[in-house]
Amino acid sequence: MKHAIIGASGQVGGYLYRTLTHLGEEVEGTYYRHPDPSLSELDIIREADVRKFFDALRPDVVWIPAAMANVDQCQNEPGESYRYNVLGPRFVAESAVKRGGRVVFFSTDYVFDGLNGPYTEEARVRPIQVYGEHKAEIEGFLLREIPHTLIIRPAWIYSRDENPRNFVYRVLEQLRAGKPIKAVTDQVNTPTPSEGLVKIAWQAVQDGFEGVLHIAGPERLTRYELTRRIARAFGYDANLVEPVTTESFHLPAPRPSNGGLITQYEAYRMEPGRDFSPIF
Ligand SMILES: NC(=O)c1ccc[n+]([C@@H]2O[C@H](COP(=O)([O-])OP(=O)(O)OC[C@H]3O[C@@H](n4cnc5c(N)ncnc54)[C@H](OP(=O)(O)O)[C@@H]3O)[C@@H](O)[C@H]2O)c1
């Protein structure tokens, strides 16, 4: 199969690119602001460039992890968020499907309000910040207009990557510098390892799964518990992690507090050992 990964320079896209390449699939990936010699440049909000890209490539599967994924930036710049999180993915999906490609879009648990998680695929979306609203809007468009779309919703993604976009890396950077780190005790979620996310997503594509699929880690943890586990696993003093509340950060975008995802499709439930090797 021929794959296009739009946003292969990101955390999820990068892991997906390496995994599919390792499996011997034919893969073409794109970057936007972080150049990589193995990838092509593409800005998804330039519709003519998007069309040209798909005219030349004609992939069977088009993965879209590309997004403006900084929740607070989306809140402060809703116009930009709309361009990157709604218009861009729409241009990609429309171009891809016209040329025979199947669309796999990465959405988020932030389409839910976080009042009574964990949520299954059946739960009604009710976003509480701009990022979630825009993800919910593009989900609706893709489900209505783009045949055979697969929408994957992960939550709190982490990996082993030495990259500042990875939460584990950011925690370790602080701890290595001997700095205490504040983590909130009032947000619960299902942290999702990129490794398991990509394995299950690829399985779902091979199975021809269509519609919405929740792919999330098997445990619900607060950000505080998660951060302490990371500290302990890498030999740091977990007491360097200081419990705080979300309110104390004065963030622009509200966060779901009692969130997290669970899938109703047992075949796609994540299991340590089978789908990923736990790192904490
Ligand atoms: N991270 C999480 O905890 C989390 C949780 C739930 C859902 N998600 C969703 O999962 C997906 C992947 O997240 P991630 O953590 O991998 O995000 P990420 O590391 O920020 O990667 C985003 C990717 O999108 C690309 N991109 C941004 N604007 C673009 C544009 N205008 N044109 C083309 N490409 C563009 C970036 O390219 P450059 O880097 O080259 O600029 C990068 O490759 C996103 O849809 C996100 O909303 C993430």
mmCIF file of C-alpha atoms and ligand atoms in Angstrom:
data_model
loop_
_atom_site.group_PDB
_atom_site.id
_atom_site.type_symbol
_atom_site.label_atom_id
_atom_site.label_comp_id
_atom_site.label_asym_id
_atom_site.label_seq_id
_atom_site.Cartn_x
_atom_site.Cartn_y
_atom_site.Cartn_z
ATOM 1 C CA MET A 1 0.000 0.000 0.000
ATOM 2 C CA LYS A 2 1.104 3.548 -0.640
ATOM 3 C CA HIS A 3 0.761 5.929 2.330
ATOM 4 C CA ALA A 4 0.909 9.705 2.720
ATOM 5 C CA ILE A 5 1.481 11.055 6.240
ATOM 6 C CA ILE A 6 0.557 14.716 6.434
ATOM 7 C CA GLY A 7 2.494 16.011 9.445
ATOM 8 C CA ALA A 8 5.201 13.335 9.596
ATOM 9 C CA SER A 9 7.505 15.769 11.444
ATOM 10 C CA GLY A 10 5.249 15.696 14.523
ATOM 11 C CA GLN A 11 5.149 13.347 17.480
ATOM 12 C CA VAL A 12 2.502 10.927 16.159
ATOM 13 C CA GLY A 13 3.287 11.415 12.467
ATOM 14 C CA GLY A 14 6.981 10.743 13.077
ATOM 15 C CA TYR A 15 6.311 7.529 14.942
ATOM 16 C CA LEU A 16 3.841 6.456 12.267
ATOM 17 C CA TYR A 17 6.353 7.236 9.500
ATOM 18 C CA ARG A 18 9.095 5.170 11.167
ATOM 19 C CA THR A 19 6.740 2.271 11.938
ATOM 20 C CA LEU A 20 5.235 1.958 8.457
ATOM 21 C CA THR A 21 8.645 2.356 6.806
ATOM 22 C CA HIS A 22 10.041 -0.349 9.083
ATOM 23 C CA LEU A 23 7.152 -2.633 8.050
ATOM 24 C CA GLY A 24 8.175 -2.198 4.403
ATOM 25 C CA GLU A 25 5.212 -0.010 3.401
ATOM 26 C CA GLU A 26 5.677 2.694 0.778
ATOM 27 C CA VAL A 27 5.491 5.972 2.710
ATOM 28 C CA GLU A 28 5.724 9.649 1.781
ATOM 29 C CA GLY A 29 5.630 12.135 4.655
ATOM 30 C CA THR A 30 5.341 15.907 4.919
ATOM 31 C CA TYR A 31 6.598 18.623 7.250
ATOM 32 C CA TYR A 32 5.527 22.210 7.719
ATOM 33 C CA ARG A 33 7.813 24.252 10.018
ATOM 34 C CA HIS A 34 10.316 21.567 11.056
ATOM 35 C CA PRO A 35 12.259 20.600 7.904
ATOM 36 C CA ASP A 36 13.412 17.017 7.534
ATOM 37 C CA PRO A 37 15.360 15.842 4.473
ATOM 38 C CA SER A 38 13.376 12.594 4.240
ATOM 39 C CA LEU A 39 10.038 14.494 4.054
ATOM 40 C CA SER A 40 8.399 16.911 1.584
ATOM 41 C CA GLU A 41 7.240 20.387 2.520
ATOM 42 C CA LEU A 42 3.482 20.980 2.555
ATOM 43 C CA ASP A 43 1.276 23.629 4.120
ATOM 44 C CA ILE A 44 -2.218 22.149 4.315
ATOM 45 C CA ILE A 45 -3.948 25.496 4.084
ATOM 46 C CA ARG A 46 -2.522 26.081 0.586
ATOM 47 C CA GLU A 47 -5.215 24.245 -1.318
ATOM 48 C CA ALA A 48 -3.470 24.329 -4.722
ATOM 49 C CA ASP A 49 -0.281 22.846 -3.195
ATOM 50 C CA VAL A 50 -2.330 20.133 -1.515
ATOM 51 C CA ARG A 51 -3.954 19.228 -4.845
ATOM 52 C CA LYS A 52 -0.558 19.143 -6.572
ATOM 53 C CA PHE A 53 0.840 16.876 -3.837
ATOM 54 C CA PHE A 54 -1.970 14.334 -4.267
ATOM 55 C CA ASP A 55 -1.918 14.545 -8.086
ATOM 56 C CA ALA A 56 1.711 13.495 -7.992
ATOM 57 C CA LEU A 57 1.438 10.848 -5.276
ATOM 58 C CA ARG A 58 -2.049 9.246 -5.400
ATOM 59 C CA PRO A 59 -1.698 7.345 -2.109
ATOM 60 C CA ASP A 60 -4.028 4.559 -0.970
ATOM 61 C CA VAL A 61 -4.085 5.764 2.646
ATOM 62 C CA VAL A 62 -3.792 9.386 3.760
ATOM 63 C CA TRP A 63 -2.995 9.843 7.440
ATOM 64 C CA ILE A 64 -3.660 13.304 8.892
ATOM 65 C CA PRO A 65 -1.965 13.869 12.245
ATOM 66 C CA ALA A 66 -1.215 17.464 11.118
ATOM 67 C CA ALA A 67 -2.817 19.987 13.440
ATOM 68 C CA MET A 68 -2.371 23.113 15.482
ATOM 69 C CA ALA A 69 -2.275 20.999 18.628
ATOM 70 C CA ASN A 70 -1.385 23.639 21.226
ATOM 71 C CA VAL A 71 -4.681 24.060 23.051
ATOM 72 C CA ASP A 72 -3.886 27.472 24.551
ATOM 73 C CA GLN A 73 -2.577 28.837 21.254
ATOM 74 C CA CYS A 74 -5.853 27.757 19.620
ATOM 75 C CA GLN A 75 -7.785 29.601 22.332
ATOM 76 C CA ASN A 76 -5.749 32.790 21.784
ATOM 77 C CA GLU A 77 -5.765 32.537 17.972
ATOM 78 C CA PRO A 78 -9.116 30.991 17.002
ATOM 79 C CA GLY A 79 -8.801 32.151 13.362
ATOM 80 C CA GLU A 80 -5.499 30.317 12.953
ATOM 81 C CA SER A 81 -6.897 27.292 14.749
ATOM 82 C CA TYR A 82 -9.788 27.212 12.284
ATOM 83 C CA ARG A 83 -7.407 27.378 9.314
ATOM 84 C CA TYR A 84 -5.104 24.611 10.577
ATOM 85 C CA ASN A 85 -7.617 22.375 12.343
ATOM 86 C CA VAL A 86 -10.657 22.662 10.064
ATOM 87 C CA LEU A 87 -9.841 24.129 6.623
ATOM 88 C CA GLY A 88 -6.468 22.404 6.136
ATOM 89 C CA PRO A 89 -7.683 18.886 6.984
ATOM 90 C CA ARG A 90 -10.736 19.524 4.765
ATOM 91 C CA PHE A 91 -8.524 20.430 1.771
ATOM 92 C CA VAL A 92 -6.390 17.337 2.384
ATOM 93 C CA ALA A 93 -9.352 14.984 2.754
ATOM 94 C CA GLU A 94 -11.191 16.350 -0.306
ATOM 95 C CA SER A 95 -8.087 16.160 -2.494
ATOM 96 C CA ALA A 96 -7.132 12.716 -1.243
ATOM 97 C CA VAL A 97 -10.528 11.110 -1.649
ATOM 98 C CA LYS A 98 -10.947 12.473 -5.208
ATOM 99 C CA ARG A 99 -7.741 10.661 -6.121
ATOM 100 C CA GLY A 100 -8.808 7.375 -4.536
ATOM 101 C CA GLY A 101 -7.171 7.724 -1.098
ATOM 102 C CA ARG A 102 -8.707 6.601 2.167
ATOM 103 C CA VAL A 103 -8.582 9.206 4.972
ATOM 104 C CA VAL A 104 -7.374 8.522 8.526
ATOM 105 C CA PHE A 105 -7.734 11.604 10.699
ATOM 106 C CA PHE A 106 -6.358 12.133 14.219
ATOM 107 C CA SER A 107 -8.818 13.910 16.481
ATOM 108 C CA THR A 108 -8.807 14.237 20.268
ATOM 109 C CA ASP A 109 -10.510 13.430 23.577
ATOM 110 C CA TYR A 110 -10.957 17.220 23.924
ATOM 111 C CA VAL A 111 -14.167 16.928 21.864
ATOM 112 C CA PHE A 112 -15.683 15.951 25.256
ATOM 113 C CA ASP A 113 -16.359 18.211 28.228
ATOM 114 C CA GLY A 114 -14.656 15.996 30.810
ATOM 115 C CA LEU A 115 -17.552 15.975 33.244
ATOM 116 C CA ASN A 116 -17.986 12.193 33.321
ATOM 117 C CA GLY A 117 -15.219 10.350 31.501
ATOM 118 C CA PRO A 118 -14.031 7.938 30.337
ATOM 119 C CA TYR A 119 -15.981 8.288 27.102
ATOM 120 C CA THR A 120 -16.829 5.633 24.507
ATOM 121 C CA GLU A 121 -17.298 6.308 20.797
ATOM 122 C CA GLU A 122 -21.066 6.562 21.431
ATOM 123 C CA ALA A 123 -20.784 9.533 23.802
ATOM 124 C CA ARG A 124 -22.057 12.909 22.606
ATOM 125 C CA VAL A 125 -19.329 15.435 21.818
ATOM 126 C CA ARG A 126 -19.418 18.658 23.815
ATOM 127 C CA PRO A 127 -16.159 20.607 23.546
ATOM 128 C CA ILE A 128 -15.322 23.304 26.106
ATOM 129 C CA GLN A 129 -12.515 25.151 24.286
ATOM 130 C CA VAL A 130 -11.720 26.385 20.753
ATOM 131 C CA TYR A 131 -9.380 23.467 19.935
ATOM 132 C CA GLY A 132 -12.079 20.902 20.807
ATOM 133 C CA GLU A 133 -14.753 22.862 18.909
ATOM 134 C CA HIS A 134 -12.660 22.882 15.753
ATOM 135 C CA LYS A 135 -11.776 19.202 16.035
ATOM 136 C CA ALA A 136 -15.479 18.384 16.527
ATOM 137 C CA GLU A 137 -16.376 20.485 13.472
ATOM 138 C CA ILE A 138 -13.900 18.754 11.164
ATOM 139 C CA GLU A 139 -14.894 15.335 12.522
ATOM 140 C CA GLY A 140 -18.508 16.098 11.556
ATOM 141 C CA PHE A 141 -17.472 17.232 8.078
ATOM 142 C CA LEU A 142 -15.322 14.146 7.443
ATOM 143 C CA LEU A 143 -17.992 11.734 8.664
ATOM 144 C CA ARG A 144 -20.651 13.398 6.474
ATOM 145 C CA GLU A 145 -18.682 14.152 3.322
ATOM 146 C CA ILE A 146 -15.679 11.836 3.014
ATOM 147 C CA PRO A 147 -16.582 8.186 2.386
ATOM 148 C CA HIS A 148 -14.785 5.503 4.441
ATOM 149 C CA THR A 149 -13.116 7.997 6.802
ATOM 150 C CA LEU A 150 -11.488 6.645 9.944
ATOM 151 C CA ILE A 151 -11.348 9.108 12.828
ATOM 152 C CA ILE A 152 -8.979 8.174 15.611
ATOM 153 C CA ARG A 153 -9.303 9.851 18.997
ATOM 154 C CA PRO A 154 -6.287 9.464 21.295
ATOM 155 C CA ALA A 155 -5.679 11.245 24.626
ATOM 156 C CA TRP A 156 -2.540 12.699 26.289
ATOM 157 C CA ILE A 157 -0.047 11.154 23.869
ATOM 158 C CA TYR A 158 3.498 10.395 25.032
ATOM 159 C CA SER A 159 6.488 8.584 23.589
ATOM 160 C CA ARG A 160 10.163 7.832 24.132
ATOM 161 C CA ASP A 161 11.229 10.562 21.723
ATOM 162 C CA GLU A 162 13.861 13.099 22.645
ATOM 163 C CA ASN A 163 11.624 15.884 21.435
ATOM 164 C CA PRO A 164 10.143 18.830 23.343
ATOM 165 C CA ARG A 165 6.672 17.992 21.959
ATOM 166 C CA ASN A 166 6.772 14.787 24.016
ATOM 167 C CA PHE A 167 5.473 15.131 27.594
ATOM 168 C CA VAL A 168 7.892 12.519 28.975
ATOM 169 C CA TYR A 169 10.837 14.428 27.493
ATOM 170 C CA ARG A 170 9.628 17.742 28.942
ATOM 171 C CA VAL A 171 9.306 16.201 32.414
ATOM 172 C CA LEU A 172 12.771 14.632 32.189
ATOM 173 C CA GLU A 173 14.328 17.916 31.041
ATOM 174 C CA GLN A 174 13.078 19.595 34.231
ATOM 175 C CA LEU A 175 14.144 16.730 36.460
ATOM 176 C CA ARG A 176 17.602 16.452 34.853
ATOM 177 C CA ALA A 177 18.083 20.130 35.638
ATOM 178 C CA GLY A 178 17.129 19.333 39.262
ATOM 179 C CA LYS A 179 14.106 21.610 38.962
ATOM 180 C CA PRO A 180 10.868 20.827 40.818
ATOM 181 C CA ILE A 181 7.943 20.327 38.490
ATOM 182 C CA LYS A 182 4.314 21.272 39.076
ATOM 183 C CA ALA A 183 1.628 18.814 37.955
ATOM 184 C CA VAL A 184 -2.122 19.033 38.360
ATOM 185 C CA THR A 185 -4.142 16.709 40.556
ATOM 186 C CA ASP A 186 -7.536 17.713 39.120
ATOM 187 C CA GLN A 187 -7.243 16.429 35.543
ATOM 188 C CA VAL A 188 -7.714 12.714 34.943
ATOM 189 C CA ASN A 189 -7.119 11.124 31.567
ATOM 190 C CA THR A 190 -5.968 7.972 29.784
ATOM 191 C CA PRO A 191 -2.331 8.630 28.730
ATOM 192 C CA THR A 192 -1.675 7.053 25.336
ATOM 193 C CA PRO A 193 1.726 5.739 24.212
ATOM 194 C CA SER A 194 2.498 6.561 20.558
ATOM 195 C CA GLU A 195 3.720 3.002 20.090
ATOM 196 C CA GLY A 196 0.336 1.425 20.955
ATOM 197 C CA LEU A 197 -1.573 4.186 19.183
ATOM 198 C CA VAL A 198 0.205 3.576 15.897
ATOM 199 C CA LYS A 199 0.052 -0.235 16.124
ATOM 200 C CA ILE A 200 -3.694 -0.261 16.758
ATOM 201 C CA ALA A 201 -4.378 2.444 14.170
ATOM 202 C CA TRP A 202 -2.535 0.423 11.526
ATOM 203 C CA GLN A 203 -4.483 -2.705 12.519
ATOM 204 C CA ALA A 204 -7.769 -0.783 12.200
ATOM 205 C CA VAL A 205 -6.788 0.439 8.716
ATOM 206 C CA GLN A 206 -5.904 -3.089 7.616
ATOM 207 C CA ASP A 207 -9.259 -4.283 8.974
ATOM 208 C CA GLY A 208 -11.074 -1.598 6.951
ATOM 209 C CA PHE A 209 -12.527 -0.013 10.111
ATOM 210 C CA GLU A 210 -14.640 3.091 9.344
ATOM 211 C CA GLY A 211 -16.052 5.797 11.615
ATOM 212 C CA VAL A 212 -14.802 6.863 15.030
ATOM 213 C CA LEU A 213 -12.342 4.798 17.040
ATOM 214 C CA HIS A 214 -10.972 5.612 20.500
ATOM 215 C CA ILE A 215 -7.378 4.479 20.907
ATOM 216 C CA ALA A 216 -6.130 5.244 24.402
ATOM 217 C CA GLY A 217 -3.916 3.856 27.127
ATOM 218 C CA PRO A 218 -5.350 1.278 29.551
ATOM 219 C CA GLU A 219 -5.157 3.355 32.760
ATOM 220 C CA ARG A 220 -6.746 6.562 34.027
ATOM 221 C CA LEU A 221 -4.276 8.791 35.825
ATOM 222 C CA THR A 222 -4.047 12.377 36.988
ATOM 223 C CA ARG A 223 -1.289 14.471 35.430
ATOM 224 C CA TYR A 224 0.316 14.444 38.900
ATOM 225 C CA GLU A 225 0.329 10.614 39.107
ATOM 226 C CA LEU A 226 1.627 10.359 35.552
ATOM 227 C CA THR A 227 4.477 12.797 36.241
ATOM 228 C CA ARG A 228 5.478 10.995 39.453
ATOM 229 C CA ARG A 229 5.566 7.678 37.598
ATOM 230 C CA ILE A 230 7.832 9.149 34.933
ATOM 231 C CA ALA A 231 10.156 10.501 37.628
ATOM 232 C CA ARG A 232 10.358 7.149 39.432
ATOM 233 C CA ALA A 233 10.849 5.133 36.221
ATOM 234 C CA PHE A 234 13.866 7.224 35.258
ATOM 235 C CA GLY A 235 15.410 7.171 38.740
ATOM 236 C CA TYR A 236 14.441 10.680 39.872
ATOM 237 C CA ASP A 237 12.971 11.683 43.201
ATOM 238 C CA ALA A 238 9.177 11.668 42.748
ATOM 239 C CA ASN A 239 8.969 14.291 45.493
ATOM 240 C CA LEU A 240 10.306 16.814 42.966
ATOM 241 C CA VAL A 241 6.783 16.645 41.518
ATOM 242 C CA GLU A 242 4.601 19.217 43.247
ATOM 243 C CA PRO A 243 0.790 18.757 43.309
ATOM 244 C CA VAL A 244 -1.121 21.830 42.093
ATOM 245 C CA THR A 245 -4.539 22.651 40.689
ATOM 246 C CA THR A 246 -5.324 23.560 37.070
ATOM 247 C CA GLU A 247 -6.560 26.964 38.220
ATOM 248 C CA SER A 248 -3.102 27.839 39.545
ATOM 249 C CA PHE A 249 -1.707 27.880 35.967
ATOM 250 C CA HIS A 250 -4.196 30.541 34.732
ATOM 251 C CA LEU A 251 -4.322 28.909 31.288
ATOM 252 C CA PRO A 252 -6.363 30.513 28.478
ATOM 253 C CA ALA A 253 -8.193 27.287 27.506
ATOM 254 C CA PRO A 254 -10.326 25.269 29.928
ATOM 255 C CA ARG A 255 -9.357 21.592 30.240
ATOM 256 C CA PRO A 256 -11.603 18.549 30.689
ATOM 257 C CA SER A 257 -11.128 17.440 34.313
ATOM 258 C CA ASN A 258 -12.745 14.018 34.528
ATOM 259 C CA GLY A 259 -11.816 12.885 31.016
ATOM 260 C CA GLY A 260 -10.269 9.922 29.260
ATOM 261 C CA LEU A 261 -11.318 7.518 26.543
ATOM 262 C CA ILE A 262 -12.281 3.891 26.306
ATOM 263 C CA THR A 263 -13.194 1.960 23.183
ATOM 264 C CA GLN A 264 -16.268 -0.197 22.870
ATOM 265 C CA TYR A 265 -14.406 -2.349 20.299
ATOM 266 C CA GLU A 266 -12.493 -4.944 22.301
ATOM 267 C CA ALA A 267 -10.127 -5.856 19.465
ATOM 268 C CA TYR A 268 -8.699 -2.327 19.629
ATOM 269 C CA ARG A 269 -8.196 -2.053 23.413
ATOM 270 C CA MET A 270 -4.603 -1.311 24.275
ATOM 271 C CA GLU A 271 -2.688 -3.823 26.345
ATOM 272 C CA PRO A 272 0.813 -3.404 27.780
ATOM 273 C CA GLY A 273 3.114 -6.095 26.439
ATOM 274 C CA ARG A 274 1.020 -6.753 23.340
ATOM 275 C CA ASP A 275 0.697 -3.199 22.010
ATOM 276 C CA PHE A 276 3.455 -1.325 23.798
ATOM 277 C CA SER A 277 6.204 -1.730 26.348
ATOM 278 C CA PRO A 278 5.406 0.455 29.349
ATOM 279 C CA ILE A 279 8.058 3.032 30.117
ATOM 280 C CA PHE A 280 6.687 3.935 33.523
HETATM 281 N N1 LIG B 1 -0.266 15.367 21.758
HETATM 282 C C1 LIG B 1 -1.341 14.954 22.401
HETATM 283 O O1 LIG B 1 -1.317 14.709 23.620
HETATM 284 C C2 LIG B 1 -2.631 14.740 21.649
HETATM 285 C C3 LIG B 1 -3.758 14.256 22.348
HETATM 286 C C4 LIG B 1 -4.936 14.004 21.636
HETATM 287 C C5 LIG B 1 -4.987 14.239 20.282
HETATM 288 N N2 LIG B 1 -3.885 14.731 19.627
HETATM 289 C C6 LIG B 1 -3.983 14.944 18.175
HETATM 290 O O2 LIG B 1 -3.113 14.000 17.548
HETATM 291 C C7 LIG B 1 -2.543 14.576 16.374
HETATM 292 C C8 LIG B 1 -1.043 14.492 16.420
HETATM 293 O O3 LIG B 1 -0.563 15.197 17.563
HETATM 294 P P1 LIG B 1 0.987 15.422 17.806
HETATM 295 O O4 LIG B 1 1.202 15.452 19.276
HETATM 296 O O5 LIG B 1 1.771 14.499 16.956
HETATM 297 O O6 LIG B 1 1.151 16.930 17.239
HETATM 298 P P2 LIG B 1 2.509 17.673 16.836
HETATM 299 O O7 LIG B 1 3.695 16.945 17.368
HETATM 300 O O8 LIG B 1 2.307 19.098 17.190
HETATM 301 O O9 LIG B 1 2.552 17.533 15.229
HETATM 302 C C9 LIG B 1 1.734 18.316 14.416
HETATM 303 C C10 LIG B 1 2.136 18.087 12.986
HETATM 304 O O10 LIG B 1 1.322 18.924 12.152
HETATM 305 C C11 LIG B 1 2.159 19.596 11.221
HETATM 306 N N3 LIG B 1 1.493 20.831 10.821
HETATM 307 C C12 LIG B 1 1.086 21.843 11.602
HETATM 308 N N4 LIG B 1 0.538 22.816 10.846
HETATM 309 C C13 LIG B 1 0.599 22.391 9.562
HETATM 310 C C14 LIG B 1 0.226 22.958 8.307
HETATM 311 N N5 LIG B 1 -0.347 24.168 8.201
HETATM 312 N N6 LIG B 1 0.458 22.248 7.186
HETATM 313 C C15 LIG B 1 1.022 21.027 7.261
HETATM 314 N N7 LIG B 1 1.406 20.431 8.398
HETATM 315 C C16 LIG B 1 1.201 21.128 9.543
HETATM 316 C C17 LIG B 1 3.454 19.818 11.981
HETATM 317 O O11 LIG B 1 4.519 20.104 11.088
HETATM 318 P P3 LIG B 1 5.861 20.888 11.588
HETATM 319 O O12 LIG B 1 6.206 20.314 12.926
HETATM 320 O O13 LIG B 1 6.872 20.555 10.534
HETATM 321 O O14 LIG B 1 5.508 22.335 11.635
HETATM 322 C C18 LIG B 1 3.603 18.462 12.675
HETATM 323 O O15 LIG B 1 4.156 17.536 11.774
HETATM 324 C C19 LIG B 1 -3.087 15.998 16.296
HETATM 325 O O16 LIG B 1 -4.200 16.005 15.458
HETATM 326 C C20 LIG B 1 -3.526 16.303 17.707
HETATM 327 O O17 LIG B 1 -4.572 17.229 17.691
HETATM 328 C C21 LIG B 1 -2.712 14.981 20.280
#
